[in-house]
């Protein structure tokens, strides 16, 4: 029984260490798997209200664009109302770039998480987006609360 538990803990540790996520300087978020699959969200840090916004994700394995991903979806939600999260299926544009269009209708802090299933892997990077008018105080409070967790 102890061996099974030890193996389970080891497998979970390896699975969690297989991906790393970092913020990129262009406002996007990049996540890499141990098998060389890289997923980069390409979205603005701030978006206007009631205006169609294009959100993109780039998928590569090594330096090669992944043009045959099995499924790519964008999950979008306002942090004040997680129950209103929407999933939008992305379309392949070109050279491993997939996109969706979304209109942010309320001021607030949003999260965009991409669910990328490609090459037998599921990678889910997440990025924060500010929509409309959000005070610096509200952003600061949000950042303090997320770093405590």
PDB file of N, CA, C and O in Angstrom, residues 55-122:
ATOM      1  N   UNK A  55      -8.874  37.484 -29.834  1.00  0.00           N
ATOM      2  CA  UNK A  55      -7.954  36.822 -28.915  1.00  0.00           C
ATOM      3  C   UNK A  55      -7.319  35.668 -29.670  1.00  0.00           C
ATOM      4  O   UNK A  55      -8.006  34.922 -30.379  1.00  0.00           O
ATOM      5  N   UNK A  56      -6.005  35.523 -29.541  1.00  0.00           N
ATOM      6  CA  UNK A  56      -5.295  34.498 -30.291  1.00  0.00           C
ATOM      7  C   UNK A  56      -4.436  33.642 -29.364  1.00  0.00           C
ATOM      8  O   UNK A  56      -4.036  34.079 -28.294  1.00  0.00           O
ATOM      9  N   UNK A  57      -4.133  32.460 -29.849  1.00  0.00           N
ATOM     10  CA  UNK A  57      -3.195  31.571 -29.178  1.00  0.00           C
ATOM     11  C   UNK A  57      -2.318  30.944 -30.262  1.00  0.00           C
ATOM     12  O   UNK A  57      -2.801  30.575 -31.333  1.00  0.00           O
ATOM     13  N   UNK A  58      -1.024  30.889 -29.968  1.00  0.00           N
ATOM     14  CA  UNK A  58      -0.076  30.274 -30.896  1.00  0.00           C
ATOM     15  C   UNK A  58       0.373  28.949 -30.310  1.00  0.00           C
ATOM     16  O   UNK A  58       0.762  28.883 -29.140  1.00  0.00           O
ATOM     17  N   UNK A  59       0.354  27.910 -31.131  1.00  0.00           N
ATOM     18  CA  UNK A  59       0.721  26.570 -30.691  1.00  0.00           C
ATOM     19  C   UNK A  59       1.885  26.086 -31.550  1.00  0.00           C
ATOM     20  O   UNK A  59       1.797  26.074 -32.782  1.00  0.00           O
ATOM     21  N   UNK A  60       2.980  25.697 -30.885  1.00  0.00           N
ATOM     22  CA  UNK A  60       4.164  25.194 -31.576  1.00  0.00           C
ATOM     23  C   UNK A  60       4.680  23.957 -30.868  1.00  0.00           C
ATOM     24  O   UNK A  60       4.499  23.802 -29.670  1.00  0.00           O
ATOM     25  N   UNK A  61       5.346  23.114 -31.631  1.00  0.00           N
ATOM     26  CA  UNK A  61       6.114  22.027 -31.044  1.00  0.00           C
ATOM     27  C   UNK A  61       7.534  22.226 -31.543  1.00  0.00           C
ATOM     28  O   UNK A  61       7.800  22.127 -32.739  1.00  0.00           O
ATOM     29  N   UNK A  62       8.411  22.586 -30.613  1.00  0.00           N
ATOM     30  CA  UNK A  62       9.742  23.035 -31.003  1.00  0.00           C
ATOM     31  C   UNK A  62       9.578  24.356 -31.738  1.00  0.00           C
ATOM     32  O   UNK A  62       8.937  25.265 -31.254  1.00  0.00           O
ATOM     33  N   UNK A  63      10.103  24.443 -32.941  1.00  0.00           N
ATOM     34  CA  UNK A  63       9.955  25.651 -33.754  1.00  0.00           C
ATOM     35  C   UNK A  63       8.841  25.523 -34.800  1.00  0.00           C
ATOM     36  O   UNK A  63       8.541  26.473 -35.504  1.00  0.00           O
ATOM     37  N   UNK A  64       8.226  24.334 -34.880  1.00  0.00           N
ATOM     38  CA  UNK A  64       7.213  24.078 -35.902  1.00  0.00           C
ATOM     39  C   UNK A  64       5.808  24.445 -35.423  1.00  0.00           C
ATOM     40  O   UNK A  64       5.386  24.035 -34.342  1.00  0.00           O
ATOM     41  N   UNK A  65       5.060  25.205 -36.232  1.00  0.00           N
ATOM     42  CA  UNK A  65       3.673  25.517 -35.875  1.00  0.00           C
ATOM     43  C   UNK A  65       2.817  24.246 -35.883  1.00  0.00           C
ATOM     44  O   UNK A  65       3.002  23.380 -36.732  1.00  0.00           O
ATOM     45  N   UNK A  66       1.913  24.156 -34.924  1.00  0.00           N
ATOM     46  CA  UNK A  66       0.988  23.022 -34.857  1.00  0.00           C
ATOM     47  C   UNK A  66      -0.291  23.447 -35.581  1.00  0.00           C
ATOM     48  O   UNK A  66      -1.048  24.273 -35.085  1.00  0.00           O
ATOM     49  N   UNK A  67      -0.498  22.870 -36.751  1.00  0.00           N
ATOM     50  CA  UNK A  67      -1.648  23.231 -37.590  1.00  0.00           C
ATOM     51  C   UNK A  67      -2.797  22.235 -37.434  1.00  0.00           C
ATOM     52  O   UNK A  67      -3.860  22.430 -38.012  1.00  0.00           O
ATOM     53  N   UNK A  68      -2.558  21.168 -36.670  1.00  0.00           N
ATOM     54  CA  UNK A  68      -3.537  20.084 -36.574  1.00  0.00           C
ATOM     55  C   UNK A  68      -3.992  19.825 -35.142  1.00  0.00           C
ATOM     56  O   UNK A  68      -4.223  18.685 -34.754  1.00  0.00           O
ATOM     57  N   UNK A  69      -4.123  20.880 -34.346  1.00  0.00           N
ATOM     58  CA  UNK A  69      -4.587  20.692 -32.962  1.00  0.00           C
ATOM     59  C   UNK A  69      -5.973  20.049 -32.972  1.00  0.00           C
ATOM     60  O   UNK A  69      -6.805  20.349 -33.827  1.00  0.00           O
ATOM     61  N   UNK A  70      -6.197  19.165 -32.017  1.00  0.00           N
ATOM     62  CA  UNK A  70      -7.474  18.457 -31.946  1.00  0.00           C
ATOM     63  C   UNK A  70      -8.601  19.371 -31.495  1.00  0.00           C
ATOM     64  O   UNK A  70      -9.708  19.315 -32.024  1.00  0.00           O
ATOM     65  N   UNK A  71      -8.328  20.212 -30.505  1.00  0.00           N
ATOM     66  CA  UNK A  71      -9.375  21.081 -29.957  1.00  0.00           C
ATOM     67  C   UNK A  71      -8.723  22.271 -29.280  1.00  0.00           C
ATOM     68  O   UNK A  71      -7.787  22.104 -28.488  1.00  0.00           O
ATOM     69  N   UNK A  72      -9.206  23.466 -29.590  1.00  0.00           N
ATOM     70  CA  UNK A  72      -8.735  24.667 -28.916  1.00  0.00           C
ATOM     71  C   UNK A  72      -9.950  25.511 -28.578  1.00  0.00           C
ATOM     72  O   UNK A  72     -10.750  25.855 -29.453  1.00  0.00           O
ATOM     73  N   UNK A  73     -10.076  25.822 -27.284  1.00  0.00           N
ATOM     74  CA  UNK A  73     -11.177  26.654 -26.813  1.00  0.00           C
ATOM     75  C   UNK A  73     -10.646  27.739 -25.896  1.00  0.00           C
ATOM     76  O   UNK A  73      -9.651  27.548 -25.203  1.00  0.00           O
ATOM     77  N   UNK A  74     -11.325  28.868 -25.906  1.00  0.00           N
ATOM     78  CA  UNK A  74     -11.033  29.958 -24.992  1.00  0.00           C
ATOM     79  C   UNK A  74     -12.145  29.990 -23.958  1.00  0.00           C
ATOM     80  O   UNK A  74     -13.320  30.039 -24.309  1.00  0.00           O
ATOM     81  N   UNK A  75     -11.769  29.946 -22.699  1.00  0.00           N
ATOM     82  CA  UNK A  75     -12.709  30.088 -21.587  1.00  0.00           C
ATOM     83  C   UNK A  75     -12.517  31.502 -21.040  1.00  0.00           C
ATOM     84  O   UNK A  75     -11.394  31.884 -20.699  1.00  0.00           O
ATOM     85  N   UNK A  76     -13.587  32.284 -20.987  1.00  0.00           N
ATOM     86  CA  UNK A  76     -13.500  33.699 -20.622  1.00  0.00           C
ATOM     87  C   UNK A  76     -14.475  33.970 -19.488  1.00  0.00           C
ATOM     88  O   UNK A  76     -15.654  33.615 -19.582  1.00  0.00           O
ATOM     89  N   UNK A  77     -13.985  34.625 -18.407  1.00  0.00           N
ATOM     90  CA  UNK A  77     -14.878  34.943 -17.308  1.00  0.00           C
ATOM     91  C   UNK A  77     -14.425  36.197 -16.572  1.00  0.00           C
ATOM     92  O   UNK A  77     -13.262  36.534 -16.514  1.00  0.00           O
ATOM     93  N   UNK A  78     -15.417  36.894 -16.005  1.00  0.00           N
ATOM     94  CA  UNK A  78     -15.187  38.052 -15.148  1.00  0.00           C
ATOM     95  C   UNK A  78     -14.919  37.509 -13.746  1.00  0.00           C
ATOM     96  O   UNK A  78     -15.657  36.643 -13.270  1.00  0.00           O
ATOM     97  N   UNK A  79     -13.888  38.013 -13.087  1.00  0.00           N
ATOM     98  CA  UNK A  79     -13.538  37.461 -11.776  1.00  0.00           C
ATOM     99  C   UNK A  79     -14.631  37.662 -10.739  1.00  0.00           C
ATOM    100  O   UNK A  79     -14.688  36.945  -9.750  1.00  0.00           O
ATOM    101  N   UNK A  80     -15.526  38.631 -10.970  1.00  0.00           N
ATOM    102  CA  UNK A  80     -16.615  38.877 -10.017  1.00  0.00           C
ATOM    103  C   UNK A  80     -17.791  37.933 -10.224  1.00  0.00           C
ATOM    104  O   UNK A  80     -18.680  37.865  -9.390  1.00  0.00           O
ATOM    105  N   UNK A  81     -17.811  37.221 -11.351  1.00  0.00           N
ATOM    106  CA  UNK A  81     -18.933  36.341 -11.630  1.00  0.00           C
ATOM    107  C   UNK A  81     -18.464  35.140 -12.450  1.00  0.00           C
ATOM    108  O   UNK A  81     -18.702  35.067 -13.655  1.00  0.00           O
ATOM    109  N   UNK A  82     -17.815  34.212 -11.790  1.00  0.00           N
ATOM    110  CA  UNK A  82     -17.254  33.040 -12.447  1.00  0.00           C
ATOM    111  C   UNK A  82     -18.347  32.199 -13.117  1.00  0.00           C
ATOM    112  O   UNK A  82     -18.101  31.541 -14.124  1.00  0.00           O
ATOM    113  N   UNK A  83     -19.564  32.257 -12.587  1.00  0.00           N
ATOM    114  CA  UNK A  83     -20.664  31.459 -13.135  1.00  0.00           C
ATOM    115  C   UNK A  83     -21.022  31.851 -14.567  1.00  0.00           C
ATOM    116  O   UNK A  83     -21.718  31.105 -15.253  1.00  0.00           O
ATOM    117  N   UNK A  84     -20.584  33.010 -15.009  1.00  0.00           N
ATOM    118  CA  UNK A  84     -20.924  33.454 -16.365  1.00  0.00           C
ATOM    119  C   UNK A  84     -19.819  33.123 -17.372  1.00  0.00           C
ATOM    120  O   UNK A  84     -19.806  33.671 -18.481  1.00  0.00           O
ATOM    121  N   UNK A  85     -18.916  32.238 -17.013  1.00  0.00           N
ATOM    122  CA  UNK A  85     -17.829  31.859 -17.926  1.00  0.00           C
ATOM    123  C   UNK A  85     -18.402  31.322 -19.229  1.00  0.00           C
ATOM    124  O   UNK A  85     -19.407  30.607 -19.236  1.00  0.00           O
ATOM    125  N   UNK A  86     -17.771  31.709 -20.330  1.00  0.00           N
ATOM    126  CA  UNK A  86     -18.178  31.215 -21.638  1.00  0.00           C
ATOM    127  C   UNK A  86     -16.999  30.486 -22.272  1.00  0.00           C
ATOM    128  O   UNK A  86     -15.839  30.826 -22.037  1.00  0.00           O
ATOM    129  N   UNK A  87     -17.304  29.465 -23.048  1.00  0.00           N
ATOM    130  CA  UNK A  87     -16.296  28.734 -23.822  1.00  0.00           C
ATOM    131  C   UNK A  87     -16.553  29.010 -25.295  1.00  0.00           C
ATOM    132  O   UNK A  87     -17.684  28.867 -25.765  1.00  0.00           O
ATOM    133  N   UNK A  88     -15.497  29.412 -25.998  1.00  0.00           N
ATOM    134  CA  UNK A  88     -15.608  29.715 -27.414  1.00  0.00           C
ATOM    135  C   UNK A  88     -14.580  28.865 -28.155  1.00  0.00           C
ATOM    136  O   UNK A  88     -13.395  28.878 -27.818  1.00  0.00           O
ATOM    137  N   UNK A  89     -15.038  28.130 -29.161  1.00  0.00           N
ATOM    138  CA  UNK A  89     -14.150  27.283 -29.947  1.00  0.00           C
ATOM    139  C   UNK A  89     -13.349  28.160 -30.901  1.00  0.00           C
ATOM    140  O   UNK A  89     -13.891  29.026 -31.590  1.00  0.00           O
ATOM    141  N   UNK A  90     -12.038  27.942 -30.927  1.00  0.00           N
ATOM    142  CA  UNK A  90     -11.142  28.740 -31.767  1.00  0.00           C
ATOM    143  C   UNK A  90     -11.052  28.163 -33.175  1.00  0.00           C
ATOM    144  O   UNK A  90     -11.187  26.956 -33.377  1.00  0.00           O
ATOM    145  N   UNK A  91     -10.797  29.054 -34.122  1.00  0.00           N
ATOM    146  CA  UNK A  91     -10.598  28.657 -35.512  1.00  0.00           C
ATOM    147  C   UNK A  91      -9.119  28.808 -35.858  1.00  0.00           C
ATOM    148  O   UNK A  91      -8.467  29.750 -35.401  1.00  0.00           O
ATOM    149  N   UNK A  92      -8.608  27.887 -36.682  1.00  0.00           N
ATOM    150  CA  UNK A  92      -7.205  27.971 -37.109  1.00  0.00           C
ATOM    151  C   UNK A  92      -7.078  29.066 -38.156  1.00  0.00           C
ATOM    152  O   UNK A  92      -7.809  29.098 -39.137  1.00  0.00           O
ATOM    153  N   UNK A  93      -6.171  29.998 -37.918  1.00  0.00           N
ATOM    154  CA  UNK A  93      -5.920  31.069 -38.876  1.00  0.00           C
ATOM    155  C   UNK A  93      -4.818  30.642 -39.840  1.00  0.00           C
ATOM    156  O   UNK A  93      -5.063  30.440 -41.014  1.00  0.00           O
ATOM    157  N   UNK A  94      -3.594  30.539 -39.297  1.00  0.00           N
ATOM    158  CA  UNK A  94      -2.442  30.222 -40.123  1.00  0.00           C
ATOM    159  C   UNK A  94      -1.235  29.978 -39.228  1.00  0.00           C
ATOM    160  O   UNK A  94      -1.125  30.582 -38.160  1.00  0.00           O
ATOM    161  N   UNK A  95      -0.343  29.105 -39.643  1.00  0.00           N
ATOM    162  CA  UNK A  95       0.932  28.878 -38.974  1.00  0.00           C
ATOM    163  C   UNK A  95       0.809  28.617 -37.473  1.00  0.00           C
ATOM    164  O   UNK A  95       1.534  29.184 -36.662  1.00  0.00           O
ATOM    165  N   UNK A  96      -0.166  27.786 -37.088  1.00  0.00           N
ATOM    166  CA  UNK A  96      -0.312  27.419 -35.682  1.00  0.00           C
ATOM    167  C   UNK A  96      -0.992  28.457 -34.816  1.00  0.00           C
ATOM    168  O   UNK A  96      -0.988  28.349 -33.595  1.00  0.00           O
ATOM    169  N   UNK A  97      -1.584  29.482 -35.423  1.00  0.00           N
ATOM    170  CA  UNK A  97      -2.295  30.516 -34.670  1.00  0.00           C
ATOM    171  C   UNK A  97      -3.799  30.255 -34.796  1.00  0.00           C
ATOM    172  O   UNK A  97      -4.332  30.085 -35.892  1.00  0.00           O
ATOM    173  N   UNK A  98      -4.459  30.230 -33.633  1.00  0.00           N
ATOM    174  CA  UNK A  98      -5.892  29.989 -33.553  1.00  0.00           C
ATOM    175  C   UNK A  98      -6.521  31.211 -32.882  1.00  0.00           C
ATOM    176  O   UNK A  98      -5.909  31.819 -32.005  1.00  0.00           O
ATOM    177  N   UNK A  99      -7.756  31.566 -33.282  1.00  0.00           N
ATOM    178  CA  UNK A  99      -8.340  32.792 -32.735  1.00  0.00           C
ATOM    179  C   UNK A  99      -9.838  32.673 -32.491  1.00  0.00           C
ATOM    180  O   UNK A  99     -10.513  31.808 -33.048  1.00  0.00           O
ATOM    181  N   UNK A 100     -10.308  33.582 -31.637  1.00  0.00           N
ATOM    182  CA  UNK A 100     -11.737  33.772 -31.379  1.00  0.00           C
ATOM    183  C   UNK A 100     -12.007  35.265 -31.333  1.00  0.00           C
ATOM    184  O   UNK A 100     -11.086  36.067 -31.155  1.00  0.00           O
ATOM    185  N   UNK A 101     -13.273  35.620 -31.474  1.00  0.00           N
ATOM    186  CA  UNK A 101     -13.693  37.007 -31.300  1.00  0.00           C
ATOM    187  C   UNK A 101     -14.595  37.059 -30.088  1.00  0.00           C
ATOM    188  O   UNK A 101     -15.431  36.177 -29.880  1.00  0.00           O
ATOM    189  N   UNK A 102     -14.410  38.088 -29.278  1.00  0.00           N
ATOM    190  CA  UNK A 102     -15.213  38.245 -28.066  1.00  0.00           C
ATOM    191  C   UNK A 102     -15.475  39.728 -27.827  1.00  0.00           C
ATOM    192  O   UNK A 102     -14.623  40.565 -28.112  1.00  0.00           O
ATOM    193  N   UNK A 103     -16.645  40.023 -27.294  1.00  0.00           N
ATOM    194  CA  UNK A 103     -16.988  41.388 -26.919  1.00  0.00           C
ATOM    195  C   UNK A 103     -17.170  41.432 -25.411  1.00  0.00           C
ATOM    196  O   UNK A 103     -18.011  40.712 -24.865  1.00  0.00           O
ATOM    197  N   UNK A 104     -16.366  42.239 -24.746  1.00  0.00           N
ATOM    198  CA  UNK A 104     -16.465  42.404 -23.297  1.00  0.00           C
ATOM    199  C   UNK A 104     -17.509  43.483 -23.037  1.00  0.00           C
ATOM    200  O   UNK A 104     -17.366  44.608 -23.516  1.00  0.00           O
ATOM    201  N   UNK A 105     -18.546  43.144 -22.288  1.00  0.00           N
ATOM    202  CA  UNK A 105     -19.683  44.049 -22.118  1.00  0.00           C
ATOM    203  C   UNK A 105     -19.731  44.754 -20.772  1.00  0.00           C
ATOM    204  O   UNK A 105     -20.525  45.663 -20.591  1.00  0.00           O
ATOM    205  N   UNK A 106     -18.903  44.321 -19.822  1.00  0.00           N
ATOM    206  CA  UNK A 106     -18.898  44.938 -18.496  1.00  0.00           C
ATOM    207  C   UNK A 106     -17.485  45.287 -18.087  1.00  0.00           C
ATOM    208  O   UNK A 106     -16.549  44.539 -18.361  1.00  0.00           O
ATOM    209  N   UNK A 107     -17.352  46.431 -17.395  1.00  0.00           N
ATOM    210  CA  UNK A 107     -16.064  46.789 -16.818  1.00  0.00           C
ATOM    211  C   UNK A 107     -15.641  45.686 -15.866  1.00  0.00           C
ATOM    212  O   UNK A 107     -16.479  45.117 -15.151  1.00  0.00           O
ATOM    213  N   UNK A 108     -14.359  45.401 -15.847  1.00  0.00           N
ATOM    214  CA  UNK A 108     -13.893  44.424 -14.865  1.00  0.00           C
ATOM    215  C   UNK A 108     -12.598  43.753 -15.245  1.00  0.00           C
ATOM    216  O   UNK A 108     -12.010  43.993 -16.296  1.00  0.00           O
ATOM    217  N   UNK A 109     -12.173  42.905 -14.338  1.00  0.00           N
ATOM    218  CA  UNK A 109     -10.982  42.085 -14.535  1.00  0.00           C
ATOM    219  C   UNK A 109     -11.468  40.714 -14.992  1.00  0.00           C
ATOM    220  O   UNK A 109     -12.318  40.098 -14.347  1.00  0.00           O
ATOM    221  N   UNK A 110     -10.931  40.268 -16.105  1.00  0.00           N
ATOM    222  CA  UNK A 110     -11.326  38.997 -16.697  1.00  0.00           C
ATOM    223  C   UNK A 110     -10.132  38.063 -16.743  1.00  0.00           C
ATOM    224  O   UNK A 110      -8.982  38.492 -16.737  1.00  0.00           O
ATOM    225  N   UNK A 111     -10.443  36.778 -16.819  1.00  0.00           N
ATOM    226  CA  UNK A 111      -9.429  35.780 -17.119  1.00  0.00           C
ATOM    227  C   UNK A 111      -9.794  35.133 -18.443  1.00  0.00           C
ATOM    228  O   UNK A 111     -10.971  34.901 -18.733  1.00  0.00           O
ATOM    229  N   UNK A 112      -8.770  34.852 -19.216  1.00  0.00           N
ATOM    230  CA  UNK A 112      -8.909  34.074 -20.436  1.00  0.00           C
ATOM    231  C   UNK A 112      -7.997  32.869 -20.260  1.00  0.00           C
ATOM    232  O   UNK A 112      -6.810  33.016 -19.993  1.00  0.00           O
ATOM    233  N   UNK A 113      -8.585  31.691 -20.357  1.00  0.00           N
ATOM    234  CA  UNK A 113      -7.800  30.453 -20.278  1.00  0.00           C
ATOM    235  C   UNK A 113      -8.023  29.715 -21.593  1.00  0.00           C
ATOM    236  O   UNK A 113      -9.155  29.544 -22.024  1.00  0.00           O
ATOM    237  N   UNK A 114      -6.922  29.313 -22.219  1.00  0.00           N
ATOM    238  CA  UNK A 114      -7.067  28.502 -23.420  1.00  0.00           C
ATOM    239  C   UNK A 114      -6.933  27.036 -23.038  1.00  0.00           C
ATOM    240  O   UNK A 114      -6.098  26.673 -22.211  1.00  0.00           O
ATOM    241  N   UNK A 115      -7.784  26.239 -23.617  1.00  0.00           N
ATOM    242  CA  UNK A 115      -7.712  24.783 -23.464  1.00  0.00           C
ATOM    243  C   UNK A 115      -7.219  24.260 -24.802  1.00  0.00           C
ATOM    244  O   UNK A 115      -7.957  24.277 -25.784  1.00  0.00           O
ATOM    245  N   UNK A 116      -5.974  23.837 -24.843  1.00  0.00           N
ATOM    246  CA  UNK A 116      -5.358  23.376 -26.080  1.00  0.00           C
ATOM    247  C   UNK A 116      -5.105  21.881 -25.966  1.00  0.00           C
ATOM    248  O   UNK A 116      -4.377  21.439 -25.071  1.00  0.00           O
ATOM    249  N   UNK A 117      -5.722  21.130 -26.860  1.00  0.00           N
ATOM    250  CA  UNK A 117      -5.474  19.697 -26.939  1.00  0.00           C
ATOM    251  C   UNK A 117      -4.795  19.451 -28.277  1.00  0.00           C
ATOM    252  O   UNK A 117      -5.392  19.651 -29.339  1.00  0.00           O
ATOM    253  N   UNK A 118      -3.523  19.069 -28.200  1.00  0.00           N
ATOM    254  CA  UNK A 118      -2.736  18.823 -29.406  1.00  0.00           C
ATOM    255  C   UNK A 118      -1.631  17.823 -29.084  1.00  0.00           C
ATOM    256  O   UNK A 118      -1.037  17.877 -28.007  1.00  0.00           O
ATOM    257  N   UNK A 119      -1.396  16.924 -30.015  1.00  0.00           N
ATOM    258  CA  UNK A 119      -0.302  15.965 -29.887  1.00  0.00           C
ATOM    259  C   UNK A 119      -0.360  15.194 -28.556  1.00  0.00           C
ATOM    260  O   UNK A 119       0.621  15.082 -27.839  1.00  0.00           O
ATOM    261  N   UNK A 120      -1.561  14.768 -28.205  1.00  0.00           N
ATOM    262  CA  UNK A 120      -1.815  13.987 -26.991  1.00  0.00           C
ATOM    263  C   UNK A 120      -1.486  14.737 -25.707  1.00  0.00           C
ATOM    264  O   UNK A 120      -1.133  14.132 -24.702  1.00  0.00           O
ATOM    265  N   UNK A 121      -1.579  16.055 -25.736  1.00  0.00           N
ATOM    266  CA  UNK A 121      -1.334  16.870 -24.554  1.00  0.00           C
ATOM    267  C   UNK A 121      -2.483  17.860 -24.374  1.00  0.00           C
ATOM    268  O   UNK A 121      -3.112  18.259 -25.333  1.00  0.00           O
ATOM    269  N   UNK A 122      -2.729  18.244 -23.132  1.00  0.00           N
ATOM    270  CA  UNK A 122      -3.741  19.249 -22.805  1.00  0.00           C
ATOM    271  C   UNK A 122      -3.036  20.342 -22.000  1.00  0.00           C
ATOM    272  O   UNK A 122      -2.592  20.108 -20.888  1.00  0.00           O
TER     273      UNK A 122
END
